[in-house]
Short mmCIF file of C-alpha atoms and ligand atoms in Angstrom, two decimals:
data_model
loop_
_atom_site.label_atom_id
_atom_site.label_comp_id
_atom_site.label_asym_id
_atom_site.label_seq_id
_atom_site.Cartn_x
_atom_site.Cartn_y
_atom_site.Cartn_z
CA MET A 1 0.00 0.00 0.00
CA PRO A 2 1.57 3.32 -1.02
CA ASP A 3 1.67 5.99 1.69
CA GLN A 4 1.04 8.75 -0.85
CA PRO A 5 -2.18 8.05 -2.69
CA THR A 6 -2.22 11.41 -4.46
CA GLY A 7 -4.40 11.20 -7.47
CA VAL A 8 -5.54 7.59 -6.89
CA SER A 9 -8.78 7.41 -8.76
CA VAL A 10 -11.49 5.52 -6.90
CA SER A 11 -14.46 6.55 -8.96
CA ASP A 12 -15.23 9.35 -11.39
CA GLU A 13 -16.43 11.71 -8.61
CA ILE A 14 -14.42 10.69 -5.57
CA VAL A 15 -10.65 10.98 -5.64
CA LEU A 16 -8.17 11.17 -2.78
CA SER A 17 -6.28 14.44 -2.71
CA ASP A 18 -3.46 14.73 -0.13
CA VAL A 19 -2.27 12.69 2.84
CA VAL A 20 -3.00 14.95 5.81
CA PHE A 21 -1.71 12.66 8.60
CA GLU A 22 0.68 9.85 7.75
CA ALA A 23 0.43 6.48 9.48
CA THR A 24 3.65 6.96 11.49
CA VAL A 25 2.53 10.40 12.70
CA ILE A 26 -0.83 9.00 13.84
CA GLU A 27 0.87 6.07 15.58
CA GLN A 28 3.16 8.38 17.53
CA ARG A 29 0.37 10.71 18.63
CA VAL A 30 -1.99 7.86 19.61
CA ALA A 31 0.75 6.42 21.84
CA GLU A 32 1.13 9.82 23.56
CA LEU A 33 -2.63 10.13 24.05
CA GLY A 34 -2.83 6.66 25.58
CA GLN A 35 -0.09 7.58 28.06
CA GLU A 36 -1.80 10.89 28.90
CA ILE A 37 -5.10 9.11 29.54
CA GLY A 38 -3.46 6.48 31.74
CA GLU A 39 -1.84 9.21 33.84
CA TYR A 40 -4.99 11.35 34.02
CA TYR A 41 -7.18 8.63 35.56
CA ARG A 42 -5.27 7.81 38.73
CA SER A 43 -8.07 5.94 40.52
CA GLY A 44 -11.54 4.54 40.00
CA GLU A 45 -13.04 2.47 37.24
CA LEU A 46 -12.42 3.68 33.70
CA LEU A 47 -14.79 2.90 30.83
CA LEU A 48 -13.95 3.87 27.26
CA ILE A 49 -16.93 4.18 24.94
CA GLY A 50 -16.00 4.28 21.26
CA LEU A 51 -18.35 5.90 18.77
CA LEU A 52 -18.96 3.50 15.93
CA LYS A 53 -17.96 3.15 13.31
CA GLY A 54 -15.43 5.94 12.85
CA SER A 55 -13.44 5.39 16.06
CA PHE A 56 -12.87 1.65 15.66
CA MET A 57 -9.26 1.85 14.48
CA PHE A 58 -8.31 4.73 16.79
CA LEU A 59 -9.80 3.01 19.84
CA ALA A 60 -8.12 -0.30 19.03
CA ASP A 61 -4.71 1.41 18.82
CA LEU A 62 -5.32 3.75 21.76
CA VAL A 63 -6.19 1.10 24.38
CA ARG A 64 -2.84 -0.62 23.83
CA TYR A 65 -1.15 2.45 25.31
CA ILE A 66 -3.46 2.99 28.31
CA GLN A 67 -1.38 1.42 31.05
CA ARG A 68 -4.13 0.90 33.61
CA PRO A 69 -7.16 -1.40 33.72
CA HIS A 70 -10.23 -0.26 31.82
CA GLU A 71 -13.38 -1.49 30.15
CA ILE A 72 -14.36 -0.93 26.54
CA ASP A 73 -17.78 -0.58 24.99
CA PHE A 74 -19.24 1.12 21.96
CA VAL A 75 -22.11 3.36 21.03
CA ALA A 76 -23.47 3.64 17.52
CA ALA A 77 -24.85 7.04 16.66
CA ALA A 78 -25.27 8.39 13.17
CA SER A 79 -25.60 12.05 12.24
CA TYR A 80 -24.59 11.65 8.63
CA GLY A 81 -26.49 10.39 5.67
CA SER A 82 -24.68 8.46 2.98
CA GLY A 83 -22.28 11.16 1.81
CA ARG A 84 -20.43 14.22 3.08
CA GLU A 85 -23.30 16.27 4.49
CA SER A 86 -24.54 16.07 8.07
CA SER A 87 -28.25 15.44 8.43
CA GLY A 88 -28.20 17.34 11.75
CA GLN A 89 -30.15 14.51 13.38
CA VAL A 90 -28.58 11.96 15.70
CA HIS A 91 -29.89 8.42 15.63
CA LEU A 92 -28.80 5.93 18.28
CA ARG A 93 -28.34 2.51 16.74
CA TYR A 94 -26.55 0.71 19.56
CA ASP A 95 -26.77 1.65 23.22
CA PRO A 96 -23.96 0.19 25.37
CA GLU A 97 -25.02 -2.47 27.81
CA THR A 98 -22.22 -1.71 30.27
CA ASP A 99 -23.35 0.07 33.43
CA VAL A 100 -21.80 3.56 33.46
CA ALA A 101 -22.97 4.70 36.92
CA GLY A 102 -20.01 5.57 39.17
CA LYS A 103 -17.41 4.97 36.44
CA HIS A 104 -15.07 7.42 34.75
CA VAL A 105 -16.50 7.47 31.23
CA LEU A 106 -14.34 8.55 28.31
CA LEU A 107 -16.14 8.98 24.99
CA VAL A 108 -13.78 8.21 22.11
CA GLU A 109 -14.59 9.96 18.84
CA ASP A 110 -12.86 10.02 15.46
CA ILE A 111 -13.53 13.63 14.50
CA ILE A 112 -15.52 16.60 15.76
CA GLU A 113 -17.12 18.81 13.15
CA SER A 114 -20.37 20.48 14.24
CA GLY A 115 -20.29 18.75 17.63
CA THR A 116 -23.91 17.65 17.22
CA THR A 117 -23.19 13.95 17.73
CA LEU A 118 -21.17 14.50 20.90
CA ASN A 119 -23.57 17.06 22.37
CA HIS A 120 -26.29 14.48 22.10
CA LEU A 121 -24.18 11.71 23.64
CA VAL A 122 -22.82 13.89 26.46
CA ARG A 123 -26.38 14.67 27.56
CA LEU A 124 -27.34 11.02 27.28
CA PHE A 125 -24.44 9.70 29.37
CA ARG A 126 -24.51 12.49 31.95
CA ALA A 127 -28.04 11.44 32.82
CA ARG A 128 -26.67 7.99 33.70
CA GLU A 129 -24.56 9.43 36.53
CA PRO A 130 -20.97 8.48 35.70
CA ALA A 131 -18.25 9.48 38.20
CA SER A 132 -16.91 11.74 35.42
CA LEU A 133 -17.44 12.23 31.70
CA GLU A 134 -14.74 13.35 29.27
CA ILE A 135 -14.15 13.27 25.54
CA CYS A 136 -11.15 12.04 23.60
CA THR A 137 -11.15 12.82 19.89
CA LEU A 138 -8.47 11.98 17.36
CA LEU A 139 -9.31 15.00 15.20
CA HIS A 140 -10.88 18.36 15.99
CA LYS A 141 -11.89 20.70 13.18
CA ARG A 142 -12.43 23.53 15.72
CA ILE A 143 -15.45 24.82 13.84
CA ALA A 144 -18.15 23.60 16.24
CA LYS A 145 -20.23 26.53 17.46
CA GLU A 146 -21.85 25.10 20.56
CA THR A 147 -20.16 22.29 22.44
CA VAL A 148 -21.68 21.02 25.67
CA LEU A 149 -18.26 19.65 26.69
CA GLU A 150 -14.87 20.45 25.11
CA PRO A 151 -12.70 17.36 24.56
CA ARG A 152 -10.03 16.88 27.23
CA PHE A 153 -7.87 14.81 24.89
CA VAL A 154 -7.30 15.84 21.26
CA GLY A 155 -5.01 14.06 18.81
CA PHE A 156 -4.72 16.72 16.13
CA ASP A 157 -6.38 19.92 15.00
CA ALA A 158 -7.75 19.08 11.58
CA PRO A 159 -8.25 21.26 8.51
CA ALA A 160 -11.87 22.06 7.63
CA LYS A 161 -11.78 19.55 4.79
CA PHE A 162 -13.53 16.24 4.37
CA LEU A 163 -11.08 13.60 5.62
CA VAL A 164 -11.04 9.83 5.14
CA GLY A 165 -8.99 6.89 6.35
CA TYR A 166 -7.97 5.46 9.75
CA GLY A 167 -11.63 4.74 10.45
CA LEU A 168 -13.13 7.78 8.74
CA ASP A 169 -15.31 7.14 5.75
CA CYS A 170 -17.05 8.74 2.85
CA ALA A 171 -20.15 6.67 2.13
CA GLU A 172 -18.44 3.69 3.85
CA LYS A 173 -15.34 3.86 1.66
CA PHE A 174 -11.70 4.40 2.77
CA ARG A 175 -12.07 3.35 6.45
CA TYR A 176 -9.28 0.79 6.07
CA LEU A 177 -6.56 3.27 5.04
CA PRO A 178 -3.74 3.42 7.65
CA TYR A 179 -3.33 7.17 6.99
CA ILE A 180 -5.75 10.11 6.82
CA ALA A 181 -6.27 11.83 3.50
CA SER A 182 -8.46 14.62 2.16
CA LEU A 183 -10.85 14.17 -0.71
CA LYS A 184 -10.71 16.33 -3.79
CA GLU A 185 -13.41 19.00 -3.70
P1 IMP B 201 -20.44 16.26 14.07
O1 IMP B 201 -21.65 15.70 14.77
O2 IMP B 201 -20.79 17.27 13.01
O3 IMP B 201 -19.36 16.76 15.01
O4 IMP B 201 -19.83 15.09 13.21
C1 IMP B 201 -19.23 14.02 13.80
C2 IMP B 201 -19.26 12.79 12.93
O5 IMP B 201 -19.38 13.13 11.56
C3 IMP B 201 -17.97 12.04 13.06
O6 IMP B 201 -18.08 11.05 14.04
C4 IMP B 201 -17.80 11.45 11.69
O7 IMP B 201 -18.44 10.19 11.61
C5 IMP B 201 -18.50 12.42 10.77
N1 IMP B 201 -17.53 13.36 10.15
C6 IMP B 201 -17.36 14.67 10.42
N2 IMP B 201 -16.38 15.19 9.67
C7 IMP B 201 -15.92 14.18 8.90
C8 IMP B 201 -14.88 14.09 7.91
O8 IMP B 201 -14.15 15.03 7.57
N3 IMP B 201 -14.70 12.86 7.35
C9 IMP B 201 -15.43 11.76 7.69
N4 IMP B 201 -16.40 11.81 8.62
C10 IMP B 201 -16.65 13.01 9.20
MG1 MG B 202 -19.10 8.67 9.29
#
């Protein structure tokens, strides 16, 4: 797999543009984040909740670097339709079965754009009385207008472009890429 897919034609409309974060850069930063998280939560029970599907690769890599016991669950919420535009509505498709009451809950997200998805989930999980609730996101576009809770852990500030790879998709394509690339406009 080439690390520079510039100009790789996937279909007539959708073409990868530039590699924004290379695999080695992501790997390094994810390791740092895992260490930070392990040091931040000194006591208590820690539960990581990954937002499906986008965070699957990030979460899988991240937990290997969190050097303290923790539980892992997922939540499936969709705010996007099939393409690049947000529908503005959040649908919950899988609600974690793990009990969150009294635990330190860390929501793990791939990317924050409008913040709609997380705002919805923060309200949902706060009502379940965790010991604490924080957000870890790999990418932050820093364009969200109203965020109920700012992420405590951020991998990278991201350009306001549509990004794919390392879990992020465009209509379910490109999730498998080990790097993050932008799509041509
Ligand atoms: P928000 O609710 O607008 O913050 O959007 C969050 C969700 O939208 C993320 O979990 C992603 O699934 C998706 N998303 C936002 N920006 C991008 C992008 O640039 N590429 C791929 N997915 C994105
Ligand atoms: Mg998506």
